[in-house]
Coordinates of C-alpha atoms in Angstrom, one line a residue:
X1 CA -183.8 93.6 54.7
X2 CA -181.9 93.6 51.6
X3 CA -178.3 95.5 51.9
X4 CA -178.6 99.0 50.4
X5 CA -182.0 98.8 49.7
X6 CA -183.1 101.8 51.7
X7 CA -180.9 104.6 52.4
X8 CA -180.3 106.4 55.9
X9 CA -183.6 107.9 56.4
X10 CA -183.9 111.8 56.8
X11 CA -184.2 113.5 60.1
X12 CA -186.6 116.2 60.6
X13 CA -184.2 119.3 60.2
X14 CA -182.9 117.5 57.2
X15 CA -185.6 116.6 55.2
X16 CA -185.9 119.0 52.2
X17 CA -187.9 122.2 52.0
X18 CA -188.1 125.2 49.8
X19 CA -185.8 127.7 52.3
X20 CA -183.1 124.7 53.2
X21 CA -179.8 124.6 52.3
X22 CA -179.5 122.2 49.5
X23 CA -183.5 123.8 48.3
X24 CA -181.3 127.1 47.9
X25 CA -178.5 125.5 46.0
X26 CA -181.2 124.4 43.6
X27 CA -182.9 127.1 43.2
X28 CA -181.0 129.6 40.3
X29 CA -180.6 126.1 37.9
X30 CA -184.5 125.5 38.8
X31 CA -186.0 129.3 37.6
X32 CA -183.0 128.6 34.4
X33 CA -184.9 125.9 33.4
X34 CA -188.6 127.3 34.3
X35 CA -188.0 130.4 32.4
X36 CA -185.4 129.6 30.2
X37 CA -187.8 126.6 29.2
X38 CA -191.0 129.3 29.0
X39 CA -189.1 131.0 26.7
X40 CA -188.4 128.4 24.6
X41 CA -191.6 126.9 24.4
X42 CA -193.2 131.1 23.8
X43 CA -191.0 131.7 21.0
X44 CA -191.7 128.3 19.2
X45 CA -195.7 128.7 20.1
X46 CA -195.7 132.2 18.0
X47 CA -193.5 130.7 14.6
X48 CA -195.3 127.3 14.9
X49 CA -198.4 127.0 12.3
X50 CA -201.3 125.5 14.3
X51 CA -202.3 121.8 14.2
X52 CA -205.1 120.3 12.7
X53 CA -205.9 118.9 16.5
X54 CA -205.2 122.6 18.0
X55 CA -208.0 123.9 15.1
X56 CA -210.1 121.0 16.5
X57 CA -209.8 122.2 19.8
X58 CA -209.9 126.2 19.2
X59 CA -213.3 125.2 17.5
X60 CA -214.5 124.0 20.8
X61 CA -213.4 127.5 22.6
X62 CA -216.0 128.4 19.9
X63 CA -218.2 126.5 20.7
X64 CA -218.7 126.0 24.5
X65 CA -220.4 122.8 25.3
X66 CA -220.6 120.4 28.8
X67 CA -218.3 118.4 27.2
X68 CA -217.4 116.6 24.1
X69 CA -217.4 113.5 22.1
X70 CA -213.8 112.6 22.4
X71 CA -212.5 114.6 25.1
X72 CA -214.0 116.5 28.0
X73 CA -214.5 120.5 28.3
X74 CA -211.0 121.4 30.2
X75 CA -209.1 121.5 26.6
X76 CA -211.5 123.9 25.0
X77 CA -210.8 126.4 28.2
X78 CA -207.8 126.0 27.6
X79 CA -207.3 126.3 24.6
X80 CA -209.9 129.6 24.9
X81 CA -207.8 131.4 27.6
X82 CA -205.4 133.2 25.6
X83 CA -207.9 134.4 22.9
X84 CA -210.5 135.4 25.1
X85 CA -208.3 137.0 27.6
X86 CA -206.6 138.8 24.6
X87 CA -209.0 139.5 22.1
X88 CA -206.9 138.4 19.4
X89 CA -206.8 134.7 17.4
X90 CA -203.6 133.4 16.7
X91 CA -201.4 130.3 17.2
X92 CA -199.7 132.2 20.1
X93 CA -202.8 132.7 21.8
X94 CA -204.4 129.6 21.7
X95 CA -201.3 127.7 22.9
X96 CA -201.0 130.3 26.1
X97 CA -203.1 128.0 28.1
X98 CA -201.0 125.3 27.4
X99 CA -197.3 127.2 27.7
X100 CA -198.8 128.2 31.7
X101 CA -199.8 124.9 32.6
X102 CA -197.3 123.0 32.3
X103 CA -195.0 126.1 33.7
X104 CA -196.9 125.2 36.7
X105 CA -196.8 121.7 36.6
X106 CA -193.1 121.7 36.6
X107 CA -193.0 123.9 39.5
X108 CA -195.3 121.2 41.2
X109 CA -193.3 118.7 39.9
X110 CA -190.2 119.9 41.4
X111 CA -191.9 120.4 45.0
X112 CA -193.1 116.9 44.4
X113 CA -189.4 115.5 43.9
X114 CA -188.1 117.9 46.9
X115 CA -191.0 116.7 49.5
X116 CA -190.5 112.7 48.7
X117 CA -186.6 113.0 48.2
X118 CA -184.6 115.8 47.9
X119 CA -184.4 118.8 46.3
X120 CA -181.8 117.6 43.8
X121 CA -184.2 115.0 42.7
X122 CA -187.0 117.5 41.9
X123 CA -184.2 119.4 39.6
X124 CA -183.5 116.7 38.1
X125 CA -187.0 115.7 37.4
X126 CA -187.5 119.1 35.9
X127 CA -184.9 118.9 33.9
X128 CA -186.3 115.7 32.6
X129 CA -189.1 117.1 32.3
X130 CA -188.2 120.1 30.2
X131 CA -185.4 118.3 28.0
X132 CA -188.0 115.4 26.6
X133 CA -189.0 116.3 23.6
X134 CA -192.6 114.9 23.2
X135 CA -193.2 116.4 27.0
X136 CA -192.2 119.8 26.7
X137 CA -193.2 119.9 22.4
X138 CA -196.6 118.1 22.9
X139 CA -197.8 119.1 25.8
X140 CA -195.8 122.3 26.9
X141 CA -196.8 123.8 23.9
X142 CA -199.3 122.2 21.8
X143 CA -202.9 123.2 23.1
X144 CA -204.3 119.6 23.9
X145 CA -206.0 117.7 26.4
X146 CA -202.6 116.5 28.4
X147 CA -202.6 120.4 29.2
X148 CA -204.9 120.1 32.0
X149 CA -204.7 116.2 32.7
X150 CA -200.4 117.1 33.2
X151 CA -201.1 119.9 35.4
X152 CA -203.8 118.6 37.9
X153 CA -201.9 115.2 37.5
X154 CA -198.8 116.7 39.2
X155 CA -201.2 119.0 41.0
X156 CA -203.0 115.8 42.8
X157 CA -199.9 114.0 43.4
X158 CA -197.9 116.7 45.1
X159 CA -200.6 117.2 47.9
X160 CA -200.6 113.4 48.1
X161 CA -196.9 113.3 49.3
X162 CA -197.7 116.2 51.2
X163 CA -200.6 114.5 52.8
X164 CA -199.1 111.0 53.2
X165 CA -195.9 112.1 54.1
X166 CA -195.4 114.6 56.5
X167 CA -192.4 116.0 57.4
X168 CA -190.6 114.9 60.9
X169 CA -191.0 111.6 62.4
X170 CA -193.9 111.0 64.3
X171 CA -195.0 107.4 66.0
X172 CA -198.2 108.5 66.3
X173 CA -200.8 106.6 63.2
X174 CA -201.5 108.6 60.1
X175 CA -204.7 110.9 60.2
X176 CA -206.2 112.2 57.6
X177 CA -206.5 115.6 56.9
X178 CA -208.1 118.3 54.6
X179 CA -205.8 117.7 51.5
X180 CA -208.3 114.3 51.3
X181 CA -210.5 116.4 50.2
X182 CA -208.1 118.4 47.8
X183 CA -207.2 115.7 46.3
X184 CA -210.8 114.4 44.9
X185 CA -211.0 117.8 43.7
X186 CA -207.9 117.8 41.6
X187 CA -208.9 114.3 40.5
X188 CA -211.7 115.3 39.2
X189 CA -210.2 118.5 37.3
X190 CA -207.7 116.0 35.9
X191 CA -210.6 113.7 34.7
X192 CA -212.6 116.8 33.2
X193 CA -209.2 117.3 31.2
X194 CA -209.1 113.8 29.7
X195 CA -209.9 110.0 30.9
X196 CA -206.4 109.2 32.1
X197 CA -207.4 111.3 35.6
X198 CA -209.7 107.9 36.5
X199 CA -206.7 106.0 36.4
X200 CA -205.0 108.2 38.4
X201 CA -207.7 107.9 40.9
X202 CA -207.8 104.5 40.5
X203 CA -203.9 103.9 41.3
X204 CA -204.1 106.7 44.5
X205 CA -206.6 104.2 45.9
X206 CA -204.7 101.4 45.1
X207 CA -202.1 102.8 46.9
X208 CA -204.4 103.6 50.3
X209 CA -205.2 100.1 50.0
X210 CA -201.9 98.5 49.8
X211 CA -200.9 100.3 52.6
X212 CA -201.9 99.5 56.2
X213 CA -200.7 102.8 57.3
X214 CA -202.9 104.7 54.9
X215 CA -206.3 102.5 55.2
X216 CA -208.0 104.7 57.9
X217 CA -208.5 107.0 54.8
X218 CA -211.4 105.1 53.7
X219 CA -213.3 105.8 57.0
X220 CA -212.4 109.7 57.1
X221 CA -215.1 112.4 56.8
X222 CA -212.8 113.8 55.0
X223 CA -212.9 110.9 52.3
X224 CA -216.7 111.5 52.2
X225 CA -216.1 115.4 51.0
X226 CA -213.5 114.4 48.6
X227 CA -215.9 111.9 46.8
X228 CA -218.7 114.5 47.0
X229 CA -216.3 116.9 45.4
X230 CA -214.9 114.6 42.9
X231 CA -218.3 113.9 41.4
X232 CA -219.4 117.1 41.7
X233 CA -216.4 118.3 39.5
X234 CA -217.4 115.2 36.6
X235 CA -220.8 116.9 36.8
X236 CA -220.1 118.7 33.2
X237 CA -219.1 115.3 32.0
X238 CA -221.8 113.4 33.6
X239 CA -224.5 115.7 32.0
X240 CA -223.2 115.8 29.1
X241 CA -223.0 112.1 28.3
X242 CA -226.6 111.7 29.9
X243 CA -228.0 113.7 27.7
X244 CA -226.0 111.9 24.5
X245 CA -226.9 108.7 25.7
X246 CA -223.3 108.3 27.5
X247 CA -221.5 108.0 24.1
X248 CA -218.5 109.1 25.1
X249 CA -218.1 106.4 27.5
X250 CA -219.3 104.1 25.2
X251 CA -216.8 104.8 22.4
X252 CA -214.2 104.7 25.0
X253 CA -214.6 101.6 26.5
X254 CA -216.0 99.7 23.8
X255 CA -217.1 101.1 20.3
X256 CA -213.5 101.8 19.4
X257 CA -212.6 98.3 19.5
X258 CA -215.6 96.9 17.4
X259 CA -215.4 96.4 13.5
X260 CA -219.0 98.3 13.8
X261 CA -217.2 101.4 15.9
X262 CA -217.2 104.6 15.3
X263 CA -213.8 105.0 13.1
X264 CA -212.7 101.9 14.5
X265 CA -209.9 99.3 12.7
X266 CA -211.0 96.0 11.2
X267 CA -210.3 93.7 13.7
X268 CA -207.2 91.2 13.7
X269 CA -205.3 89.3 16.6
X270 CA -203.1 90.7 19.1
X271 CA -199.9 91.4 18.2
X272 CA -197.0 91.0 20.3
X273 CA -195.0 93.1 17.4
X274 CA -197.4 96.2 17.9
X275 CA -196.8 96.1 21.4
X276 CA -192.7 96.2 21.1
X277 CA -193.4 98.8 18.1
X278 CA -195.7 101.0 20.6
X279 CA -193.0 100.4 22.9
X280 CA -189.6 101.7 20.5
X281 CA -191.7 104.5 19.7
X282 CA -192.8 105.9 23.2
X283 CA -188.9 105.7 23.9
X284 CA -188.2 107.5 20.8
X285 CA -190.6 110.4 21.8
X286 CA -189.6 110.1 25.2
X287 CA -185.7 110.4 24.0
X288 CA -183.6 107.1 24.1
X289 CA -181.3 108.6 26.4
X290 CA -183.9 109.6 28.7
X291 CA -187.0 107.2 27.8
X292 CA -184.8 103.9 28.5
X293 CA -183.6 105.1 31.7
X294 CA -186.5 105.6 32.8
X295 CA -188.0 102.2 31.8
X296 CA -185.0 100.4 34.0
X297 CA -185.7 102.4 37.0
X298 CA -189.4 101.9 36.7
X299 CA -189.2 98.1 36.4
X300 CA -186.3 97.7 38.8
X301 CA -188.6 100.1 41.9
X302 CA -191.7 97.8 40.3
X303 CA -189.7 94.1 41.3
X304 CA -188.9 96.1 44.5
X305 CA -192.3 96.6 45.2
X306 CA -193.1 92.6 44.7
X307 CA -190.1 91.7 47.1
X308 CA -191.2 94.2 49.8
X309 CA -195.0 92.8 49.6
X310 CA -193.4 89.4 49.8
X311 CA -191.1 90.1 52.7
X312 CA -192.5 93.2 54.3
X313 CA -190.1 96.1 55.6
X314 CA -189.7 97.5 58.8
X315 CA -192.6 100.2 59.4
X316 CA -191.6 103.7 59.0
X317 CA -193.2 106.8 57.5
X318 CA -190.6 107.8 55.3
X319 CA -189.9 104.4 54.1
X320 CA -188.4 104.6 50.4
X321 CA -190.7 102.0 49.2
X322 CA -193.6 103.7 50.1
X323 CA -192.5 106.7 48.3
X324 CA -191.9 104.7 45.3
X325 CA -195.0 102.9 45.9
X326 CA -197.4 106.0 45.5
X327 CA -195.4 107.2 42.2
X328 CA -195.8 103.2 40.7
X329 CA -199.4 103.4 41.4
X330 CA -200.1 106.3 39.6
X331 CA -198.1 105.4 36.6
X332 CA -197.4 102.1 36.1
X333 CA -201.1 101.1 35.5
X334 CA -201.2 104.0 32.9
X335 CA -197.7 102.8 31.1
X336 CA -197.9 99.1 30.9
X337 CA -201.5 99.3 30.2
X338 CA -201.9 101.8 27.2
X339 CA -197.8 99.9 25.6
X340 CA -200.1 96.1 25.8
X341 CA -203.0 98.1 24.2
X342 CA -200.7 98.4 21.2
X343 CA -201.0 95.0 20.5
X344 CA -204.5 95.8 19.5
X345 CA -204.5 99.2 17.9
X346 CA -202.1 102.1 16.9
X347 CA -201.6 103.8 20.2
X348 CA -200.3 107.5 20.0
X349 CA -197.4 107.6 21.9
X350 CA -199.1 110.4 24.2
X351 CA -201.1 108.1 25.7
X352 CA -198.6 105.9 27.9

């Protein structure tokens, strides 16, 4: 095993939780930056003229459908729960769905950080979180589609580490439990919000699979409720594009990139210029400070994952490059994939 690889793993009474020590420590900076950050993000949300995508969207809180051509229903409730709750139609209003969500999702994402490492490492992902601009601009504040996708996103994958990695050391094999089920339900939320959720999916069964540890998941009647409630949750979706002939889907997967698609470019070759251009700008968004960072650690954990498959560590529950495994498997796929799509057509920096 490679020298300083893994760190000492944790012990039972000192593996993070939200009354420990060091959770406490973290605690006043963590509600600084939650409300501090709400605050923020209210006060810009009431001066800030809407958007023509936010208009796009408050039409469809108008107009209350299954689902929609470009996006499914979660960013029209969204977008609808401050004006219906309040009676009153203003760009305040329709961005309070989006100022609460991803209020939340930070709070997950910070118990996500705390359960898998420590709970300096969920501040500091908050803090992340909160300082990127296109993050906490676009999608802490702008009613859009990430609203949802962010917060059942970070909803999913903090009852993953939960489920996957419970606290203590135990020898005895990994059984599922009821989160299994939790988690195809906040799959299918995330999907209902916008089309990345599948990937997400996607990449939390990749991981299952990768794992030996984590197989027996497949076989769970638990596994069997959490597909049940998965598909039961695209059912708005699913009737939706039925009855229109599964356009959505369509345009998606395939009409956008034909010369006879529905606004789609003319077509050219793939550029390796519009991928390094998709990638300069998803940094700039991101904030070169931050955004470049977080490329280096992404790749270095991703060659860490190749050497580990290669030569196998020893088995352990709380093994670092498990943890790291389950975050590159719902995020790498997503990255990587969406920067090479730039080679083909603009990709909004959003997307990656």
């Amino acid at each position: 095993m490679p020298e300083g690889l893994y760190s000492q793993q944790p012990t039972a009474n000192s593996l993070p939780t939200l009354n420990s020590r060091s959770s406490g420590s973290t605690l006043e900076p963590l509600l600084l930056l939650i409300v501090g950050g709400l605050i923020f993000r209210g006060l810009c949300a009431i001066w800030l003229p809407p958007g023509f995508d936010e208009v796009y969207y408050y039409l469809y809180s108008r107009h209350l459908d299954w689902s929609y051509f470009d996006h499914p229903v979660m960013v029209a409730l969204t977008t609808g729960l401050g004006w219906w709750t309040t009676g009153v139609i203003a760009p305040f209003t329709i961005r309070i769905g989006a100022l609460l969500s991803y209020t939340v999702s930070l709070l997950f994402l910070y118990g996500l950080g705390a359960r898998l490492f420590s709970a300096r490492t969920g501040l500091l992902a908050v803090a992340i979180a909160t300082l990127m601009p296109l993050l906490f601009l676009s999608f802490g504040l702008l009613t859009a589609p990430e609203n949802g996708l962010i917060l059942f996103w970070t909803a999913a994958l903090y009852c993953a580490a939960v489920e996957f990695f419970p606290r203590g050391r135990s020898p005895r094999p990994y059984r599922p439990t009821y989160r299994v089920a939790l988690i195809g339900l906040l799959v299918g939320l995330a999907c209902i919000s916008k089309y990345h959720g599948f990937v997400l999916g996607a990449g939390l069964v990749g991981f299952c699979l990768s794992h030996r540890r984590y197989r027996s998941v497949f076989t769970s009647p638990w596994m069997a409720l959490s597909v049940g409630l998965f598909l039961f949750t695209l059912l708005p979706l699913l009737i939706w594009n039925l009855q229109q002939d599964w356009l959505s889907f369509r345009f998606h997967l395939s009409l956008r990139f034909e010369d006879n698609g529905l606004d789609a470019p003319e077509p050219t070759s793939y550029s390796p210029l519009g991928v390094l251009v998709t990638w300069l700008a998803g940094v700039g968004y991101l904030f070169p400070t931050l955004g470049l960072p977080m490329w280096w650690v992404t790749l270095r954990s991703s060659w860490r994952q190749v050497l580990d498959f290669i030569n196998p560590p020893w088995s352990d529950p709380y093994l670092l490059a498990a943890k790291r495994g389950l975050l590159l498997w719902v995020s790498l796929p997503t990255v990587v994939g969406f920067t090479l799509l730039g080679g083909a057509q603009a990709i909004y920096p959003g997307w990656p």
